[in-house]
Amino acid sequence: MAYGEFKNILTTENWDKLNLFLTAENSYSDLLKISRCFICECDDELIGMAFLVPKGNPTEIFQADWSYIRMVGVNPNFTGHGIAKTLTGMCLDFAWDSKERIVALHTSEFMDAARHIYESFGFRQTRELEPRLGKRYWLYQLDLANYDRLTK
């Protein structure tokens, strides 16, 4: 499980909440209905995925005129190979091709590697969100006018 590494970082109660969401029957099917899914496979095994939700799908965090990235995850046996960065780049390239203007995402204090990847693409932290799972979370945004897809 891509997010299993967080079991030891979160309290048991908060891990149970996250795990319930990750394993819920409709979590991914609902996301697939409104997004574009990018995957990475190795020997017919799914080892990474990310979703880009186009503008027009607002949430309590994301505005209607923003697209946003959700659920970038990589099998722990394959971390450190640039898969998350590649998946993020695929989301951004698709957003660019789709004429999106703003791409947003949220990430947490316990996702240091992810924050580093997002910042390498030019995402900037725009505000702190209400804590989730007992941890600090931030909203990040990238104006695609500032995204140079050829250098990433």
PDB file of N, CA and C in Angstrom, residues 66-124:
ATOM      1  N   TRP A  66     -10.078  26.060 -10.533  1.00  0.00           N
ATOM      2  CA  TRP A  66      -8.793  25.384 -10.420  1.00  0.00           C
ATOM      3  C   TRP A  66      -8.923  23.922 -10.815  1.00  0.00           C
ATOM      4  N   SER A  67      -7.887  23.381 -11.425  1.00  0.00           N
ATOM      5  CA  SER A  67      -7.734  21.929 -11.488  1.00  0.00           C
ATOM      6  C   SER A  67      -6.890  21.557 -10.268  1.00  0.00           C
ATOM      7  N   TYR A  68      -6.880  20.274  -9.926  1.00  0.00           N
ATOM      8  CA  TYR A  68      -6.077  19.887  -8.765  1.00  0.00           C
ATOM      9  C   TYR A  68      -5.636  18.444  -8.854  1.00  0.00           C
ATOM     10  N   ILE A  69      -4.495  18.200  -8.246  1.00  0.00           N
ATOM     11  CA  ILE A  69      -3.887  16.872  -8.207  1.00  0.00           C
ATOM     12  C   ILE A  69      -4.292  16.192  -6.909  1.00  0.00           C
ATOM     13  N   ARG A  70      -4.637  14.911  -7.039  1.00  0.00           N
ATOM     14  CA  ARG A  70      -5.036  14.131  -5.856  1.00  0.00           C
ATOM     15  C   ARG A  70      -4.331  12.778  -5.870  1.00  0.00           C
ATOM     16  N   MET A  71      -4.071  12.284  -4.703  1.00  0.00           N
ATOM     17  CA  MET A  71      -3.685  10.903  -4.457  1.00  0.00           C
ATOM     18  C   MET A  71      -2.455  10.430  -5.250  1.00  0.00           C
ATOM     19  N   VAL A  72      -1.408  11.213  -5.242  1.00  0.00           N
ATOM     20  CA  VAL A  72      -0.158  10.731  -5.840  1.00  0.00           C
ATOM     21  C   VAL A  72       0.395   9.678  -4.884  1.00  0.00           C
ATOM     22  N   GLY A  73       0.512   8.463  -5.369  1.00  0.00           N
ATOM     23  CA  GLY A  73       0.984   7.383  -4.514  1.00  0.00           C
ATOM     24  C   GLY A  73       1.886   6.429  -5.275  1.00  0.00           C
ATOM     25  N   VAL A  74       2.905   5.918  -4.583  1.00  0.00           N
ATOM     26  CA  VAL A  74       3.857   4.990  -5.178  1.00  0.00           C
ATOM     27  C   VAL A  74       4.057   3.822  -4.218  1.00  0.00           C
ATOM     28  N   ASN A  75       4.069   2.638  -4.762  1.00  0.00           N
ATOM     29  CA  ASN A  75       4.357   1.437  -3.985  1.00  0.00           C
ATOM     30  C   ASN A  75       5.692   1.647  -3.258  1.00  0.00           C
ATOM     31  N   PRO A  76       5.743   1.414  -1.953  1.00  0.00           N
ATOM     32  CA  PRO A  76       6.980   1.660  -1.195  1.00  0.00           C
ATOM     33  C   PRO A  76       8.199   0.907  -1.724  1.00  0.00           C
ATOM     34  N   ASN A  77       7.997  -0.214  -2.397  1.00  0.00           N
ATOM     35  CA  ASN A  77       9.122  -0.957  -2.959  1.00  0.00           C
ATOM     36  C   ASN A  77       9.750  -0.250  -4.162  1.00  0.00           C
ATOM     37  N   PHE A  78       9.100   0.810  -4.649  1.00  0.00           N
ATOM     38  CA  PHE A  78       9.574   1.510  -5.838  1.00  0.00           C
ATOM     39  C   PHE A  78       9.858   2.991  -5.583  1.00  0.00           C
ATOM     40  N   THR A  79       9.880   3.405  -4.328  1.00  0.00           N
ATOM     41  CA  THR A  79      10.180   4.809  -4.047  1.00  0.00           C
ATOM     42  C   THR A  79      11.639   5.103  -4.370  1.00  0.00           C
ATOM     43  N   GLY A  80      11.912   6.363  -4.658  1.00  0.00           N
ATOM     44  CA  GLY A  80      13.269   6.773  -4.965  1.00  0.00           C
ATOM     45  C   GLY A  80      13.668   6.604  -6.417  1.00  0.00           C
ATOM     46  N   HIS A  81      12.716   6.233  -7.260  1.00  0.00           N
ATOM     47  CA  HIS A  81      13.007   6.032  -8.683  1.00  0.00           C
ATOM     48  C   HIS A  81      12.403   7.122  -9.568  1.00  0.00           C
ATOM     49  N   GLY A  82      11.874   8.175  -8.955  1.00  0.00           N
ATOM     50  CA  GLY A  82      11.317   9.274  -9.734  1.00  0.00           C
ATOM     51  C   GLY A  82       9.899   9.059 -10.228  1.00  0.00           C
ATOM     52  N   ILE A  83       9.232   8.050  -9.718  1.00  0.00           N
ATOM     53  CA  ILE A  83       7.879   7.734 -10.188  1.00  0.00           C
ATOM     54  C   ILE A  83       6.894   8.827  -9.794  1.00  0.00           C
ATOM     55  N   ALA A  84       6.938   9.283  -8.558  1.00  0.00           N
ATOM     56  CA  ALA A  84       6.012  10.344  -8.117  1.00  0.00           C
ATOM     57  C   ALA A  84       6.251  11.621  -8.918  1.00  0.00           C
ATOM     58  N   LYS A  85       7.496  11.920  -9.186  1.00  0.00           N
ATOM     59  CA  LYS A  85       7.810  13.118  -9.979  1.00  0.00           C
ATOM     60  C   LYS A  85       7.284  12.963 -11.402  1.00  0.00           C
ATOM     61  N   THR A  86       7.452  11.789 -11.984  1.00  0.00           N
ATOM     62  CA  THR A  86       6.949  11.542 -13.335  1.00  0.00           C
ATOM     63  C   THR A  86       5.428  11.655 -13.377  1.00  0.00           C
ATOM     64  N   LEU A  87       4.756  11.062 -12.400  1.00  0.00           N
ATOM     65  CA  LEU A  87       3.288  11.129 -12.355  1.00  0.00           C
ATOM     66  C   LEU A  87       2.806  12.567 -12.180  1.00  0.00           C
ATOM     67  N   THR A  88       3.482  13.328 -11.337  1.00  0.00           N
ATOM     68  CA  THR A  88       3.122  14.735 -11.148  1.00  0.00           C
ATOM     69  C   THR A  88       3.316  15.498 -12.454  1.00  0.00           C
ATOM     70  N   GLY A  89       4.429  15.240 -13.124  1.00  0.00           N
ATOM     71  CA  GLY A  89       4.677  15.874 -14.414  1.00  0.00           C
ATOM     72  C   GLY A  89       3.624  15.517 -15.447  1.00  0.00           C
ATOM     73  N   MET A  90       3.164  14.277 -15.441  1.00  0.00           N
ATOM     74  CA  MET A  90       2.107  13.867 -16.365  1.00  0.00           C
ATOM     75  C   MET A  90       0.817  14.633 -16.090  1.00  0.00           C
ATOM     76  N   CYS A  91       0.500  14.808 -14.824  1.00  0.00           N
ATOM     77  CA  CYS A  91      -0.682  15.597 -14.457  1.00  0.00           C
ATOM     78  C   CYS A  91      -0.551  17.032 -14.962  1.00  0.00           C
ATOM     79  N   LEU A  92       0.613  17.618 -14.751  1.00  0.00           N
ATOM     80  CA  LEU A  92       0.821  19.004 -15.162  1.00  0.00           C
ATOM     81  C   LEU A  92       0.802  19.146 -16.684  1.00  0.00           C
ATOM     82  N   ASP A  93       1.410  18.208 -17.388  1.00  0.00           N
ATOM     83  CA  ASP A  93       1.389  18.260 -18.854  1.00  0.00           C
ATOM     84  C   ASP A  93      -0.038  18.144 -19.380  1.00  0.00           C
ATOM     85  N   PHE A  94      -0.825  17.262 -18.768  1.00  0.00           N
ATOM     86  CA  PHE A  94      -2.219  17.116 -19.193  1.00  0.00           C
ATOM     87  C   PHE A  94      -3.000  18.394 -18.892  1.00  0.00           C
ATOM     88  N   ALA A  95      -2.754  18.986 -17.737  1.00  0.00           N
ATOM     89  CA  ALA A  95      -3.420  20.250 -17.387  1.00  0.00           C
ATOM     90  C   ALA A  95      -3.047  21.332 -18.396  1.00  0.00           C
ATOM     91  N   TRP A  96      -1.786  21.398 -18.754  1.00  0.00           N
ATOM     92  CA  TRP A  96      -1.308  22.372 -19.745  1.00  0.00           C
ATOM     93  C   TRP A  96      -2.025  22.154 -21.079  1.00  0.00           C
ATOM     94  N   ASP A  97      -2.031  20.903 -21.534  1.00  0.00           N
ATOM     95  CA  ASP A  97      -2.677  20.576 -22.813  1.00  0.00           C
ATOM     96  C   ASP A  97      -4.173  20.843 -22.793  1.00  0.00           C
ATOM     97  N   SER A  98      -4.769  20.746 -21.616  1.00  0.00           N
ATOM     98  CA  SER A  98      -6.208  20.967 -21.442  1.00  0.00           C
ATOM     99  C   SER A  98      -6.548  22.431 -21.207  1.00  0.00           C
ATOM    100  N   LYS A  99      -5.535  23.283 -21.264  1.00  0.00           N
ATOM    101  CA  LYS A  99      -5.714  24.729 -21.091  1.00  0.00           C
ATOM    102  C   LYS A  99      -6.162  25.115 -19.685  1.00  0.00           C
ATOM    103  N   GLU A 100      -5.783  24.303 -18.703  1.00  0.00           N
ATOM    104  CA  GLU A 100      -6.037  24.685 -17.315  1.00  0.00           C
ATOM    105  C   GLU A 100      -5.127  25.864 -16.993  1.00  0.00           C
ATOM    106  N   ARG A 101      -5.519  26.674 -16.042  1.00  0.00           N
ATOM    107  CA  ARG A 101      -4.702  27.829 -15.661  1.00  0.00           C
ATOM    108  C   ARG A 101      -4.005  27.610 -14.329  1.00  0.00           C
ATOM    109  N   ILE A 102      -4.750  27.154 -13.339  1.00  0.00           N
ATOM    110  CA  ILE A 102      -4.211  26.926 -11.992  1.00  0.00           C
ATOM    111  C   ILE A 102      -4.328  25.441 -11.662  1.00  0.00           C
ATOM    112  N   VAL A 103      -3.241  24.883 -11.153  1.00  0.00           N
ATOM    113  CA  VAL A 103      -3.263  23.526 -10.615  1.00  0.00           C
ATOM    114  C   VAL A 103      -2.955  23.651  -9.133  1.00  0.00           C
ATOM    115  N   ALA A 104      -3.766  23.027  -8.320  1.00  0.00           N
ATOM    116  CA  ALA A 104      -3.590  23.084  -6.869  1.00  0.00           C
ATOM    117  C   ALA A 104      -3.448  21.663  -6.317  1.00  0.00           C
ATOM    118  N   LEU A 105      -3.049  21.583  -5.081  1.00  0.00           N
ATOM    119  CA  LEU A 105      -2.984  20.316  -4.359  1.00  0.00           C
ATOM    120  C   LEU A 105      -2.850  20.636  -2.887  1.00  0.00           C
ATOM    121  N   HIS A 106      -3.052  19.642  -2.059  1.00  0.00           N
ATOM    122  CA  HIS A 106      -2.748  19.828  -0.642  1.00  0.00           C
ATOM    123  C   HIS A 106      -1.845  18.704  -0.185  1.00  0.00           C
ATOM    124  N   THR A 107      -1.000  19.034   0.763  1.00  0.00           N
ATOM    125  CA  THR A 107      -0.058  18.054   1.285  1.00  0.00           C
ATOM    126  C   THR A 107       0.226  18.373   2.749  1.00  0.00           C
ATOM    127  N   SER A 108       0.885  17.451   3.410  1.00  0.00           N
ATOM    128  CA  SER A 108       1.027  17.532   4.858  1.00  0.00           C
ATOM    129  C   SER A 108       2.476  17.594   5.318  1.00  0.00           C
ATOM    130  N   GLU A 109       2.621  17.924   6.582  1.00  0.00           N
ATOM    131  CA  GLU A 109       3.937  17.988   7.211  1.00  0.00           C
ATOM    132  C   GLU A 109       4.641  16.635   7.206  1.00  0.00           C
ATOM    133  N   PHE A 110       3.917  15.537   7.129  1.00  0.00           N
ATOM    134  CA  PHE A 110       4.562  14.230   7.139  1.00  0.00           C
ATOM    135  C   PHE A 110       4.826  13.700   5.733  1.00  0.00           C
ATOM    136  N   MET A 111       4.634  14.537   4.738  1.00  0.00           N
ATOM    137  CA  MET A 111       4.888  14.147   3.346  1.00  0.00           C
ATOM    138  C   MET A 111       6.027  15.000   2.770  1.00  0.00           C
ATOM    139  N   ASP A 112       7.170  14.963   3.432  1.00  0.00           N
ATOM    140  CA  ASP A 112       8.309  15.795   3.033  1.00  0.00           C
ATOM    141  C   ASP A 112       8.754  15.532   1.607  1.00  0.00           C
ATOM    142  N   ALA A 113       8.868  14.277   1.215  1.00  0.00           N
ATOM    143  CA  ALA A 113       9.326  13.958  -0.137  1.00  0.00           C
ATOM    144  C   ALA A 113       8.365  14.531  -1.172  1.00  0.00           C
ATOM    145  N   ALA A 114       7.075  14.440  -0.904  1.00  0.00           N
ATOM    146  CA  ALA A 114       6.076  14.970  -1.841  1.00  0.00           C
ATOM    147  C   ALA A 114       6.196  16.485  -1.941  1.00  0.00           C
ATOM    148  N   ARG A 115       6.343  17.146  -0.828  1.00  0.00           N
ATOM    149  CA  ARG A 115       6.472  18.617  -0.860  1.00  0.00           C
ATOM    150  C   ARG A 115       7.679  19.028  -1.694  1.00  0.00           C
ATOM    151  N   HIS A 116       8.771  18.317  -1.554  1.00  0.00           N
ATOM    152  CA  HIS A 116       9.977  18.625  -2.323  1.00  0.00           C
ATOM    153  C   HIS A 116       9.705  18.477  -3.828  1.00  0.00           C
ATOM    154  N   ILE A 117       9.022  17.434  -4.208  1.00  0.00           N
ATOM    155  CA  ILE A 117       8.687  17.223  -5.622  1.00  0.00           C
ATOM    156  C   ILE A 117       7.819  18.366  -6.133  1.00  0.00           C
ATOM    157  N   TYR A 118       6.767  18.692  -5.403  1.00  0.00           N
ATOM    158  CA  TYR A 118       5.858  19.741  -5.852  1.00  0.00           C
ATOM    159  C   TYR A 118       6.583  21.081  -5.986  1.00  0.00           C
ATOM    160  N   GLU A 119       7.411  21.389  -5.018  1.00  0.00           N
ATOM    161  CA  GLU A 119       8.148  22.653  -5.061  1.00  0.00           C
ATOM    162  C   GLU A 119       9.130  22.671  -6.231  1.00  0.00           C
ATOM    163  N   SER A 120       9.666  21.516  -6.615  1.00  0.00           N
ATOM    164  CA  SER A 120      10.595  21.471  -7.753  1.00  0.00           C
ATOM    165  C   SER A 120       9.889  21.810  -9.066  1.00  0.00           C
ATOM    166  N   PHE A 121       8.588  21.626  -9.123  1.00  0.00           N
ATOM    167  CA  PHE A 121       7.806  21.992 -10.301  1.00  0.00           C
ATOM    168  C   PHE A 121       7.362  23.452 -10.271  1.00  0.00           C
ATOM    169  N   GLY A 122       7.573  24.114  -9.152  1.00  0.00           N
ATOM    170  CA  GLY A 122       7.176  25.510  -9.046  1.00  0.00           C
ATOM    171  C   GLY A 122       5.928  25.745  -8.222  1.00  0.00           C
ATOM    172  N   PHE A 123       5.359  24.699  -7.629  1.00  0.00           N
ATOM    173  CA  PHE A 123       4.226  24.906  -6.726  1.00  0.00           C
ATOM    174  C   PHE A 123       4.675  25.755  -5.556  1.00  0.00           C
ATOM    175  N   ARG A 124       3.796  26.639  -5.117  1.00  0.00           N
ATOM    176  CA  ARG A 124       4.075  27.486  -3.972  1.00  0.00           C
ATOM    177  C   ARG A 124       2.986  27.298  -2.919  1.00  0.00           C
TER     178      ARG A 124
END
